[in-house]
CSV table of C-alpha atoms and ligand atoms in Angstrom, one decimal:
chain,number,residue,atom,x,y,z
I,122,UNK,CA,132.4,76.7,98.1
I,123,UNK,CA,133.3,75.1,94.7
I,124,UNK,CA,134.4,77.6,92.5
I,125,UNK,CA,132.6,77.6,88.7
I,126,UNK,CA,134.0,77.9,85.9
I,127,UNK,CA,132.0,79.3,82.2
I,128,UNK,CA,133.4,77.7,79.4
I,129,UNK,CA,132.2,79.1,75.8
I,130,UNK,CA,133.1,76.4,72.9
I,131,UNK,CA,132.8,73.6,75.7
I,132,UNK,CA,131.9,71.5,72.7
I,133,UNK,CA,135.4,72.0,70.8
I,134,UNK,CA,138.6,70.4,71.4
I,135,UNK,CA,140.0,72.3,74.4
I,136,UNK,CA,136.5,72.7,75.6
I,137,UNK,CA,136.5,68.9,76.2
I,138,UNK,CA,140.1,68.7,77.2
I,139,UNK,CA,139.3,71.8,79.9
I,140,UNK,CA,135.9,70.9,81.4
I,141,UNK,CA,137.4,67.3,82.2
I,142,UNK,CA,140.2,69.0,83.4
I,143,UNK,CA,138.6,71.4,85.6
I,144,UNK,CA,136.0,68.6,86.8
I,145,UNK,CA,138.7,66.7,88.3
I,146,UNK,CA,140.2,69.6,90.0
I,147,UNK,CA,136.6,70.0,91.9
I,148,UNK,CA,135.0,72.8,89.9
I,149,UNK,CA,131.3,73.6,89.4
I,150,UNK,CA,131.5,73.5,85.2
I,151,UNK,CA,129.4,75.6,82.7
I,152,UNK,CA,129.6,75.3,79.5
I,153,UNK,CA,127.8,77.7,76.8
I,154,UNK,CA,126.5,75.4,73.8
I,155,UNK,CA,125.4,76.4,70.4
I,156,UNK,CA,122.4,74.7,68.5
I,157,UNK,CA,123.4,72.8,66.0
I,158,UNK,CA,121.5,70.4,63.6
I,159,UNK,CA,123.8,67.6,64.8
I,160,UNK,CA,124.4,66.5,68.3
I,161,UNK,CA,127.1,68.7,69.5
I,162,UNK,CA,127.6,66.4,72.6
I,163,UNK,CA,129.4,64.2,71.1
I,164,UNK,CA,132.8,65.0,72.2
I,165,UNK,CA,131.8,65.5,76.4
I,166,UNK,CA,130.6,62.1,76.2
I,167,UNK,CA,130.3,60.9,79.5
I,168,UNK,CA,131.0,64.4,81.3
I,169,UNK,CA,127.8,65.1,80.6
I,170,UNK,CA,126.6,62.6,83.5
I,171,UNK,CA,128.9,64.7,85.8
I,172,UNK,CA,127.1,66.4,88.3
I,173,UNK,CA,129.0,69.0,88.3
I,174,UNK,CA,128.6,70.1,84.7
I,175,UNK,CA,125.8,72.2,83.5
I,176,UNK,CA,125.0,73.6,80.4
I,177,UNK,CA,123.4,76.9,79.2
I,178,UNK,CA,122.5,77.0,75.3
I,179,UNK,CA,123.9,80.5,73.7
I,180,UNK,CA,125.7,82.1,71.2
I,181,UNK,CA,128.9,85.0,71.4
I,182,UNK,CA,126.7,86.3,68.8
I,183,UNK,CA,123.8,87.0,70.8
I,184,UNK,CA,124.8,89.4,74.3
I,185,UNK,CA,121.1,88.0,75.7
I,186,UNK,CA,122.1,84.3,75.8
I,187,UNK,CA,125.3,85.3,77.4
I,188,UNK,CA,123.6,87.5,80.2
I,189,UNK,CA,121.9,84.9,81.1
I,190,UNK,CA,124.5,81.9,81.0
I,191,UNK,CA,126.6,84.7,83.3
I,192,UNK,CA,123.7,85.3,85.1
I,193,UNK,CA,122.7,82.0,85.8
I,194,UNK,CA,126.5,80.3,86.4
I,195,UNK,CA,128.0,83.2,88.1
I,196,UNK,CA,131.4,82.1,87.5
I,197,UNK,CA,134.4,83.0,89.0
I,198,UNK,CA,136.5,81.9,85.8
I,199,UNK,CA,135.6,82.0,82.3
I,200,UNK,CA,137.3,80.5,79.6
I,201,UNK,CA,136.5,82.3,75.9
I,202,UNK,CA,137.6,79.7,73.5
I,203,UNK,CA,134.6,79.7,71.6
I,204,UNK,CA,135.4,80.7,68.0
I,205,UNK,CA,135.4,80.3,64.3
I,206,UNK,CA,138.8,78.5,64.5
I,207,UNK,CA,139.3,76.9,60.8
I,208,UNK,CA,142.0,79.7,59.1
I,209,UNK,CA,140.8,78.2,55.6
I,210,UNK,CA,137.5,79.2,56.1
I,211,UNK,CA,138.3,82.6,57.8
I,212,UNK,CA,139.3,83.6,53.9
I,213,UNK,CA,135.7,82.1,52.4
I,214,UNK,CA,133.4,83.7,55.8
I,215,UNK,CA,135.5,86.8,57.0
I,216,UNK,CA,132.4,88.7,58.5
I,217,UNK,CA,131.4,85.6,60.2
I,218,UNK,CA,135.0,84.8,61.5
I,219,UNK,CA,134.8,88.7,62.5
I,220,UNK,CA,131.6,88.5,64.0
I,221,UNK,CA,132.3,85.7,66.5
I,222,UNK,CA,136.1,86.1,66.9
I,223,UNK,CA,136.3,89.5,67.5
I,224,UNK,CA,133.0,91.1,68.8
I,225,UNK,CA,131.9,87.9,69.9
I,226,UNK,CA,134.7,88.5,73.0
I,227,UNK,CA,133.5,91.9,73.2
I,228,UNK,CA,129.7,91.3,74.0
I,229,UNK,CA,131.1,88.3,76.6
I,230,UNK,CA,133.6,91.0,78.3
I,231,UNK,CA,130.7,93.9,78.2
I,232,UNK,CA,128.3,91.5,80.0
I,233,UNK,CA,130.9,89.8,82.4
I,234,UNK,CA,131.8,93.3,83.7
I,235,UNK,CA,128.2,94.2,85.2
I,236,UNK,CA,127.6,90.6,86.5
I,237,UNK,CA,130.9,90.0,88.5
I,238,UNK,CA,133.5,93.0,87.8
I,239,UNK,CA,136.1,90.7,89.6
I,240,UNK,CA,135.9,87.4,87.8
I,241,UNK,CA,139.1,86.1,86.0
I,242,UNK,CA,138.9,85.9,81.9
I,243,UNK,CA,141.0,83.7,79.5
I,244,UNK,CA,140.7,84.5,76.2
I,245,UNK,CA,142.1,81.8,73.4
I,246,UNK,CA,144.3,84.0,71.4
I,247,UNK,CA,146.5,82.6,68.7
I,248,UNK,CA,150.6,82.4,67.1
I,249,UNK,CA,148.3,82.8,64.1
I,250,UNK,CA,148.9,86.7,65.0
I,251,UNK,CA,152.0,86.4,64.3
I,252,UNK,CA,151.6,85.5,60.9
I,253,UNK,CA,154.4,86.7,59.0
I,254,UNK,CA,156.7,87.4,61.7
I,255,UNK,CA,159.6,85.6,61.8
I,256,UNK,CA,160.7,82.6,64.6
I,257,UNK,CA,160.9,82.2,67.2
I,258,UNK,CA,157.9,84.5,68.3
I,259,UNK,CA,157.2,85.4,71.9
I,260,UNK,CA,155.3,87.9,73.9
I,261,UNK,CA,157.5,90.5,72.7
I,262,UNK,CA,157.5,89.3,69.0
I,263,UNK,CA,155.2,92.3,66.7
I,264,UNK,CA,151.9,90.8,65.2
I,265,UNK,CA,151.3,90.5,61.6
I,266,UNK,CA,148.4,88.8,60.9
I,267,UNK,CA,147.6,87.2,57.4
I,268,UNK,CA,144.8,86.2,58.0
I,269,UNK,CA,141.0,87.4,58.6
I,270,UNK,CA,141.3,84.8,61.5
I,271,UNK,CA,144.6,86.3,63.0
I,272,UNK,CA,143.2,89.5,62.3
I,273,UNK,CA,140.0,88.9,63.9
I,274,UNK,CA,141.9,87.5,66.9
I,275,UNK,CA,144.5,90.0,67.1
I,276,UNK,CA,141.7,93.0,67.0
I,277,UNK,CA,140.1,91.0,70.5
I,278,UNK,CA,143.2,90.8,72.1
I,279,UNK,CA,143.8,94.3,71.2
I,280,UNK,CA,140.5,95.9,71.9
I,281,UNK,CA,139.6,93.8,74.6
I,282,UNK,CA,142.2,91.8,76.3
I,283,UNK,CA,144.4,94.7,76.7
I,284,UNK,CA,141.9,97.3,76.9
I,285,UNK,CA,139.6,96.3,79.5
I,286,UNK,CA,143.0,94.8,81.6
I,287,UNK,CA,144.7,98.3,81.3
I,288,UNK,CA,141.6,100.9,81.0
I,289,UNK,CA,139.6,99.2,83.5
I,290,UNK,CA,141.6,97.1,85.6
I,291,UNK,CA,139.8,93.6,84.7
I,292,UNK,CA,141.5,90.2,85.4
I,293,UNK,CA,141.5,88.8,81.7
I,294,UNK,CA,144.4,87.5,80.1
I,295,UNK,CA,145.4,85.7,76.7
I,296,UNK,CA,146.6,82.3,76.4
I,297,UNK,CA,148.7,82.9,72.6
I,298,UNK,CA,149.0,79.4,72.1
I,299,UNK,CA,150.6,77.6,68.7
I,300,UNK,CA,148.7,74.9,67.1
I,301,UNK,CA,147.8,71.9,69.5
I,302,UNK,CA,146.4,68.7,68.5
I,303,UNK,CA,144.6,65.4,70.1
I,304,UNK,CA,142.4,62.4,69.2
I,305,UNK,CA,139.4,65.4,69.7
I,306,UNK,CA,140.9,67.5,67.0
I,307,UNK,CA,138.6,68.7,64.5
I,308,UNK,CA,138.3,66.4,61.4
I,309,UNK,CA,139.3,69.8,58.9
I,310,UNK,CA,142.2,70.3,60.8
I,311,UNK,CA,145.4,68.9,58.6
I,312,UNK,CA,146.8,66.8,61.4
I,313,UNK,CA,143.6,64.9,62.1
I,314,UNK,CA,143.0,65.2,57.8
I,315,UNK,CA,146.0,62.7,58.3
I,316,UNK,CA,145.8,60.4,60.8
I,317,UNK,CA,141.5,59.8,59.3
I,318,UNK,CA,142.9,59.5,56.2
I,319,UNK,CA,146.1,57.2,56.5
I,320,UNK,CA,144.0,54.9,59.2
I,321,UNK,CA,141.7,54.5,56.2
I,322,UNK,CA,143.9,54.1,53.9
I,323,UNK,CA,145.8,51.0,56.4
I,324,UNK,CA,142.0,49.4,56.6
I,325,UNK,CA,141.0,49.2,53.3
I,326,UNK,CA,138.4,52.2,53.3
I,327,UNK,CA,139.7,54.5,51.2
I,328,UNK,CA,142.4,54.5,48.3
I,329,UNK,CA,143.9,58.1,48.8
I,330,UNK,CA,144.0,61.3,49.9
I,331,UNK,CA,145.2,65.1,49.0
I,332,UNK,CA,147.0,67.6,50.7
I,333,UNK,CA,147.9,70.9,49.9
I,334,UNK,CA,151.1,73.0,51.5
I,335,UNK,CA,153.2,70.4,52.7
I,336,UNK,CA,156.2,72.7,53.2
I,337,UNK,CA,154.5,75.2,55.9
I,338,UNK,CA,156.0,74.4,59.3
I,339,UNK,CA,154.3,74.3,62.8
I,340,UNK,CA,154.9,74.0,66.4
I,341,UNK,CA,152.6,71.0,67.5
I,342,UNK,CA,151.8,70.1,71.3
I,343,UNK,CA,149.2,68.2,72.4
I,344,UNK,CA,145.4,69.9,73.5
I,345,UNK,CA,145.6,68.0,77.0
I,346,UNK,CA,148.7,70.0,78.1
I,347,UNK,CA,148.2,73.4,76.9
I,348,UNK,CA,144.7,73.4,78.7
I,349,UNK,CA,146.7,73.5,82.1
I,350,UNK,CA,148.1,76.1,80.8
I,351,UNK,CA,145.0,78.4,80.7
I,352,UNK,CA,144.3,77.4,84.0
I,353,UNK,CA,147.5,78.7,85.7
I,354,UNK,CA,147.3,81.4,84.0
I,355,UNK,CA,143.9,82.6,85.4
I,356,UNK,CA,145.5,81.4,89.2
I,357,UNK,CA,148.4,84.0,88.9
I,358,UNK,CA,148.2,87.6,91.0
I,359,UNK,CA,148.0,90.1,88.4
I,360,UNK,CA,146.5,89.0,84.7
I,361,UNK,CA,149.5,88.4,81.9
I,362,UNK,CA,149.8,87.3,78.1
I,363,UNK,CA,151.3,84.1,77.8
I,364,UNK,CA,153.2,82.2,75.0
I,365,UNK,CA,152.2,78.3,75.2
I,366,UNK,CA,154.1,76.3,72.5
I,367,UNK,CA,156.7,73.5,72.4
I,368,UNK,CA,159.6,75.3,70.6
I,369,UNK,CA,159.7,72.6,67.8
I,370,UNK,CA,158.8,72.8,64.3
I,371,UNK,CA,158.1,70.2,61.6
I,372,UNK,CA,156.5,70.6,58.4
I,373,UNK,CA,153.4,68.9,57.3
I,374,UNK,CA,155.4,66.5,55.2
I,375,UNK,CA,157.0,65.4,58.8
I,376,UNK,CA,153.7,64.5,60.3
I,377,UNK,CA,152.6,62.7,57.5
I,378,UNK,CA,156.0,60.8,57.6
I,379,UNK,CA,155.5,60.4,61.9
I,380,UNK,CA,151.6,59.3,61.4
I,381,UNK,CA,152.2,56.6,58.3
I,382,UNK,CA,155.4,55.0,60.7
I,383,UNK,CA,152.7,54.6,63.9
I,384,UNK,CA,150.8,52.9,61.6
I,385,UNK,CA,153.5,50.6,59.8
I,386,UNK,CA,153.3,52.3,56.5
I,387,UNK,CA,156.2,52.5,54.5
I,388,UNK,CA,155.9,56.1,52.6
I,389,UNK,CA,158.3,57.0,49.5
I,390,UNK,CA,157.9,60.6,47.7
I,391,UNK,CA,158.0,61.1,44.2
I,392,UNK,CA,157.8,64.3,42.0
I,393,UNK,CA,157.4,67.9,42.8
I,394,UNK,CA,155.1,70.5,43.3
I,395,UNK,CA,151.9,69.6,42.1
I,396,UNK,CA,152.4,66.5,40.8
I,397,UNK,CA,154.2,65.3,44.0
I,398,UNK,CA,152.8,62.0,45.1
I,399,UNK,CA,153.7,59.7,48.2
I,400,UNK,CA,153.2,55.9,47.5
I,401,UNK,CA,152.9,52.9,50.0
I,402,UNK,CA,155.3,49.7,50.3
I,403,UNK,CA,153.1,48.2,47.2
I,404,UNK,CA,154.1,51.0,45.1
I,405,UNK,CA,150.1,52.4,45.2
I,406,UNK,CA,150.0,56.5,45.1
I,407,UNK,CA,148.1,57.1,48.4
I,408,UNK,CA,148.8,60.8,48.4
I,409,UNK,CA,148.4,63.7,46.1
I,410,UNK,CA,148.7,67.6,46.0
I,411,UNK,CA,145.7,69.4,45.4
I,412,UNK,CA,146.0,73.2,44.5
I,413,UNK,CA,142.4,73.7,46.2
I,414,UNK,CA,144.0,72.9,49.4
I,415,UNK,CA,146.0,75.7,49.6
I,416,UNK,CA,145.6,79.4,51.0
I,417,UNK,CA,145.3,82.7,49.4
I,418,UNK,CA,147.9,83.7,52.2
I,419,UNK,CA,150.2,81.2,54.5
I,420,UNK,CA,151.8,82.0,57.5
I,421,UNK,CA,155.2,79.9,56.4
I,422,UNK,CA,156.7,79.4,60.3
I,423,UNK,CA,155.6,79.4,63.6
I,424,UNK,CA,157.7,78.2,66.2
I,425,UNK,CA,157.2,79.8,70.0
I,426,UNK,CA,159.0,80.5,72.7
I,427,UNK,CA,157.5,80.0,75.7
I,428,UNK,CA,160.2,80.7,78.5
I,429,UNK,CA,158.0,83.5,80.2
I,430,UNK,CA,155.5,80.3,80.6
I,431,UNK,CA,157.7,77.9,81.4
I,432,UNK,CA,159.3,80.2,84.1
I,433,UNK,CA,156.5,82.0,85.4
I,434,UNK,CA,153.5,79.1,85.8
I,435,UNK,CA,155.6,76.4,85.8
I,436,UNK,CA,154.5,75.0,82.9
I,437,UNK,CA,156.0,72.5,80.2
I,438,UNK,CA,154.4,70.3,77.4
I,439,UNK,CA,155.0,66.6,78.0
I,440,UNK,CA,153.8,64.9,74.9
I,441,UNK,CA,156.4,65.1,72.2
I,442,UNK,CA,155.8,65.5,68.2
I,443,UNK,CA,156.4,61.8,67.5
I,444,UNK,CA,153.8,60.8,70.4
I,445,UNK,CA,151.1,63.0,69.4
I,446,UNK,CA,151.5,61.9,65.8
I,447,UNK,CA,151.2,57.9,67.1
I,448,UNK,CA,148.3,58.9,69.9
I,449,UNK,CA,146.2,60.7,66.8
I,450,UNK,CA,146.9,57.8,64.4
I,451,UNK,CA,146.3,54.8,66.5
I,452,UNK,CA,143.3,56.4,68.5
I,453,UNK,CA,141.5,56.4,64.6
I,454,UNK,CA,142.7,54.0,63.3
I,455,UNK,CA,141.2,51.5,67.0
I,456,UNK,CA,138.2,54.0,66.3
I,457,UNK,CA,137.6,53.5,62.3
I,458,UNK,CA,138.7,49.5,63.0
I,459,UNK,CA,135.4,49.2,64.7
I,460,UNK,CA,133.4,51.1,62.6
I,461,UNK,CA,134.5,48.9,59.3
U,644,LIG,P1,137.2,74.0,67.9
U,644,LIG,O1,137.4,72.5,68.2
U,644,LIG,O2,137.0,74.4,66.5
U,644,LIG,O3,136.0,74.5,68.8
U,644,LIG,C1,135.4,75.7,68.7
U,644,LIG,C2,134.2,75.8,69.6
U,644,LIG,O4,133.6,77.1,69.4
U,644,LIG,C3,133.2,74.8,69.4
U,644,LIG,O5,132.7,74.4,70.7
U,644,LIG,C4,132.1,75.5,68.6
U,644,LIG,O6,130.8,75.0,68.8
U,644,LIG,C5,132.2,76.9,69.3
U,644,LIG,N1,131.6,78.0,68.6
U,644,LIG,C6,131.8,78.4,67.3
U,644,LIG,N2,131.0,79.4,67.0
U,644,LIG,C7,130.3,79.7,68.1
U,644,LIG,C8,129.3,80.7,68.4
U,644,LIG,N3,128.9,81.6,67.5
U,644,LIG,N4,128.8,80.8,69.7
U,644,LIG,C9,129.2,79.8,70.6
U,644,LIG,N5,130.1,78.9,70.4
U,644,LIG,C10,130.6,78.8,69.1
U,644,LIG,O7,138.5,74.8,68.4
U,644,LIG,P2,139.6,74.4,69.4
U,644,LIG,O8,140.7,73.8,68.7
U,644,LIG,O9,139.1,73.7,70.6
U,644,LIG,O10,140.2,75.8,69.9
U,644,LIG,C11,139.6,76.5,71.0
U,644,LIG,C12,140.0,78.0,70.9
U,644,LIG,O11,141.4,78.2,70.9
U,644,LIG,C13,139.4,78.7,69.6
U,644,LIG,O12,139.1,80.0,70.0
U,644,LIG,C14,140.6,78.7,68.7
U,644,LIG,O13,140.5,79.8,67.8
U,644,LIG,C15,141.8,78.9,69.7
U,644,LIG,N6,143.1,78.3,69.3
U,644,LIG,C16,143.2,77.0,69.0
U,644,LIG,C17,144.4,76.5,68.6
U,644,LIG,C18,144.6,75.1,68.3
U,644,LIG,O14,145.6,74.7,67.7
U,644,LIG,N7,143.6,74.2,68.6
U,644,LIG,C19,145.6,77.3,68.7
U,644,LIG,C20,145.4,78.6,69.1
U,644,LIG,C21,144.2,79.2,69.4
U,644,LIG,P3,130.2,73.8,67.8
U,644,LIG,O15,130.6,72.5,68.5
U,644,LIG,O16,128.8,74.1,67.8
U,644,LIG,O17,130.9,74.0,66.5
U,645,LIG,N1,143.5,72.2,57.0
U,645,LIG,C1,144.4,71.9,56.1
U,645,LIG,N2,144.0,70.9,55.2
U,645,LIG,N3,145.6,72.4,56.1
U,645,LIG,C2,146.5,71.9,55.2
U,645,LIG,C3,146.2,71.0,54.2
U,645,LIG,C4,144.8,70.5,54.2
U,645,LIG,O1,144.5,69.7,53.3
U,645,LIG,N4,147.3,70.8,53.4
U,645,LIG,C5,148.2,71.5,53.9
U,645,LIG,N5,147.8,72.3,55.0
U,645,LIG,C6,148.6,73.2,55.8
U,645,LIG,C7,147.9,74.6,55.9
U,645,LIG,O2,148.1,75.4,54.7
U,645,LIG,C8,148.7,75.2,57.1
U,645,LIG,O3,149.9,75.7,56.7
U,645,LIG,C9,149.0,73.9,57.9
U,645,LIG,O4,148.7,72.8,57.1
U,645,LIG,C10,148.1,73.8,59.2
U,645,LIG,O5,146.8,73.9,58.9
U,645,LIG,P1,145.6,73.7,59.9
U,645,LIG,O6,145.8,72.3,60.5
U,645,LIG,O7,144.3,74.0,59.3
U,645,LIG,O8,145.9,74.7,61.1
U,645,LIG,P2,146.3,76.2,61.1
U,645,LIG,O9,147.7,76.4,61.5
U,645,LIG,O10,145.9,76.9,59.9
U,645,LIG,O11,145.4,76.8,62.3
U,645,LIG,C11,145.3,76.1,63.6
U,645,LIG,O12,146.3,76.6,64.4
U,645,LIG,C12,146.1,78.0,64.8
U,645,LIG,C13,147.3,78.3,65.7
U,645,LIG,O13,148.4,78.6,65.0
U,645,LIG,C14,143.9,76.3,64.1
U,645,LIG,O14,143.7,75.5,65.2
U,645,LIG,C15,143.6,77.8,64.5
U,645,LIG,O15,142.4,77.9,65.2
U,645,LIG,C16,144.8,78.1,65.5
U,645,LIG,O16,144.6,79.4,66.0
């Protein structure tokens, strides 16, 4: 028997990362999809040919759709990584971020109970719990959330990842993994804001481009490793938290410096604060600061530690900052070179 695997926000970046992952491993893949105005397929591409791949149309915000998708898929593994996952917005749509984040998981776990009490949960959990808390941060670090996203997120893993595990005995388990990245990574997000924008800016189709916090640091890996990650973890014997990160950090500033050098751009800085710019080889200001870009509330620092990961499941990242940096920017910059 193949085993099947539910995957909520299929449609997302580790959605696509994981259902081609767990194709190729032999799996029987569901994946819950949302309606949206625009074709949210876009991203499966050809995966959705596969013959194993199936998908159910739902919402976390709707317990029916996700009876049914259960019902119908009765998977053995389920992957939660559906979510409201921009922190920006989280500070403009907190009920919403609330909504989906938090009770979304619990309508998901309350349903998943009475249709198959012994399948195997991942939940996407975040280093954005952290928050505040200073690096490096591990499974033993304290959470202090700033904001409604890390709350939101916290609250589930709280509530429902170690509530149901140690009130009820379920197999779930959450994956707290620090920011990850790829050629699928949302367009919002400031990496990808980057390597669009700088792949414009090398063909001609735009001038410049603003920023806002370039001084907040991150630990960046790559989407197509941590994905193996949620997988092990659902494999192991008895259900554990687990710290996915690479244990580097670079500011925003650095991936903007890594990004402009895949793509042969020669970037010097000038000024400070607001009226910081970066200009090209020609002297041209191809970067600004925009105060609108920044958050009521930053989380300053996250760098993990992922030992108990690395020891336990086996698990390392293999893409390093600089290659994700030149994978993002020359995968646009092919991409927009086609377009133009
Ligand atoms: P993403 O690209 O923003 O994808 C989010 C997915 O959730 C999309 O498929 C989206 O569907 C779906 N979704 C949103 N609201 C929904 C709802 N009400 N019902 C059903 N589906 C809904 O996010 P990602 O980067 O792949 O991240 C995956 C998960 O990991 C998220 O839970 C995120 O919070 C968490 N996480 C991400 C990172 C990271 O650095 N990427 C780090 C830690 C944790 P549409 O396509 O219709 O929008
Ligand atoms: N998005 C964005 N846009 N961020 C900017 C910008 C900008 O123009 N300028 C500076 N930044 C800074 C943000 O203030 C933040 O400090 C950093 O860049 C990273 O922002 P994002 O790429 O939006 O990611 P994030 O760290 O807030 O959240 C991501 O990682 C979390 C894990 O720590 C998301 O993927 C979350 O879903 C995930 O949980």
């Amino acid at each position: 028997m193949k085993k099947r695997a539910l995957i909520t926000g299929i449609t997302g970046q580790d959605g696509s990362y994981l259902a081609d992952y767990l194709l190729g491993l032999g799996y029987e893949v569901w994946g819950l999809v949302r309606r949206t105005s625009l074709d949210p397929m876009l991203r499966l591409g050809e995966l959705t040919k596969h013959t194993g791949m199936h998908i159910n149309y739902g919402n976390l915000r709707d317990s029916g759709t996700l009876r049914f998708a259960l019902e119908e898929s009765k998977p053995d593994e389920i992957y939660n990584l559906a979510a409201q996952s921009d922190v920006g917005i989280s500070f403009k749509c907190p009920d919403e971020t609330m909504e989906i984040n938090y009770h979304g998981l619990g309508r998901l776990v309350h349903e998943a109970v009475r249709v198959r009490p012994d399948v195997r949960i991942y939940q996407a959990s975040t280093s954005e719990m952290f928050g505040k808390t200073k690096p490096p941060q591990n499974e033993l670090s304290s959470f202090q959330p700033v904001s409604p996203y890390g709350e939101a997120k916290l609250l589930a893993h709280e509530h429902f990842v170690k509530g149901y595990r140690e009130k009820h005995g379920l197999f779930i388990c959450s994956g707290i993994l620090f920011n990850h990245e790829s050629p699928h990574r949302g367009e919002h997000f400031v990496t990808r804001k980057i390597t669009i924008s700088l792949s414009k800016i090398k063909l001609g189709m735009q001038d410049s481009f603003s920023l806002g916090n370039l001084e907040a640091k991150r630990d960046w890996g790559f989407a197509g490793d941590y994905i193996k990650a949620m997988h092990l973890m659902l494999g192991r014997k008895t259900p554990a938290d687990y710290v996915i990160s690479t244990g580097i950090s670079h500011t925003v500033r650095e991936f903007v410096e890594a990004a402009a050098r895949a793509l042969g751009i020669n970037l010097s800085w000038s000024g400070s604060g607001l009226d910081e710019v970066a200009r090209d080889d020609k002297g041209k200001v191809i970067l600004t600061i925009n105060k609108e870009y920044y958050r009521p509330n930053e989380v300053h620092h996250l760098m993990g530690d992922s030992t108990k990961a690395r020891t336990e499941l086996g698990w390392s990242p293999e893409v390093t900052f600089d290659g994700l940096a030149e994978m993002m920017a020359k995968a646009d910059y092919e991409r927009l070179s086609k377009l133009r």
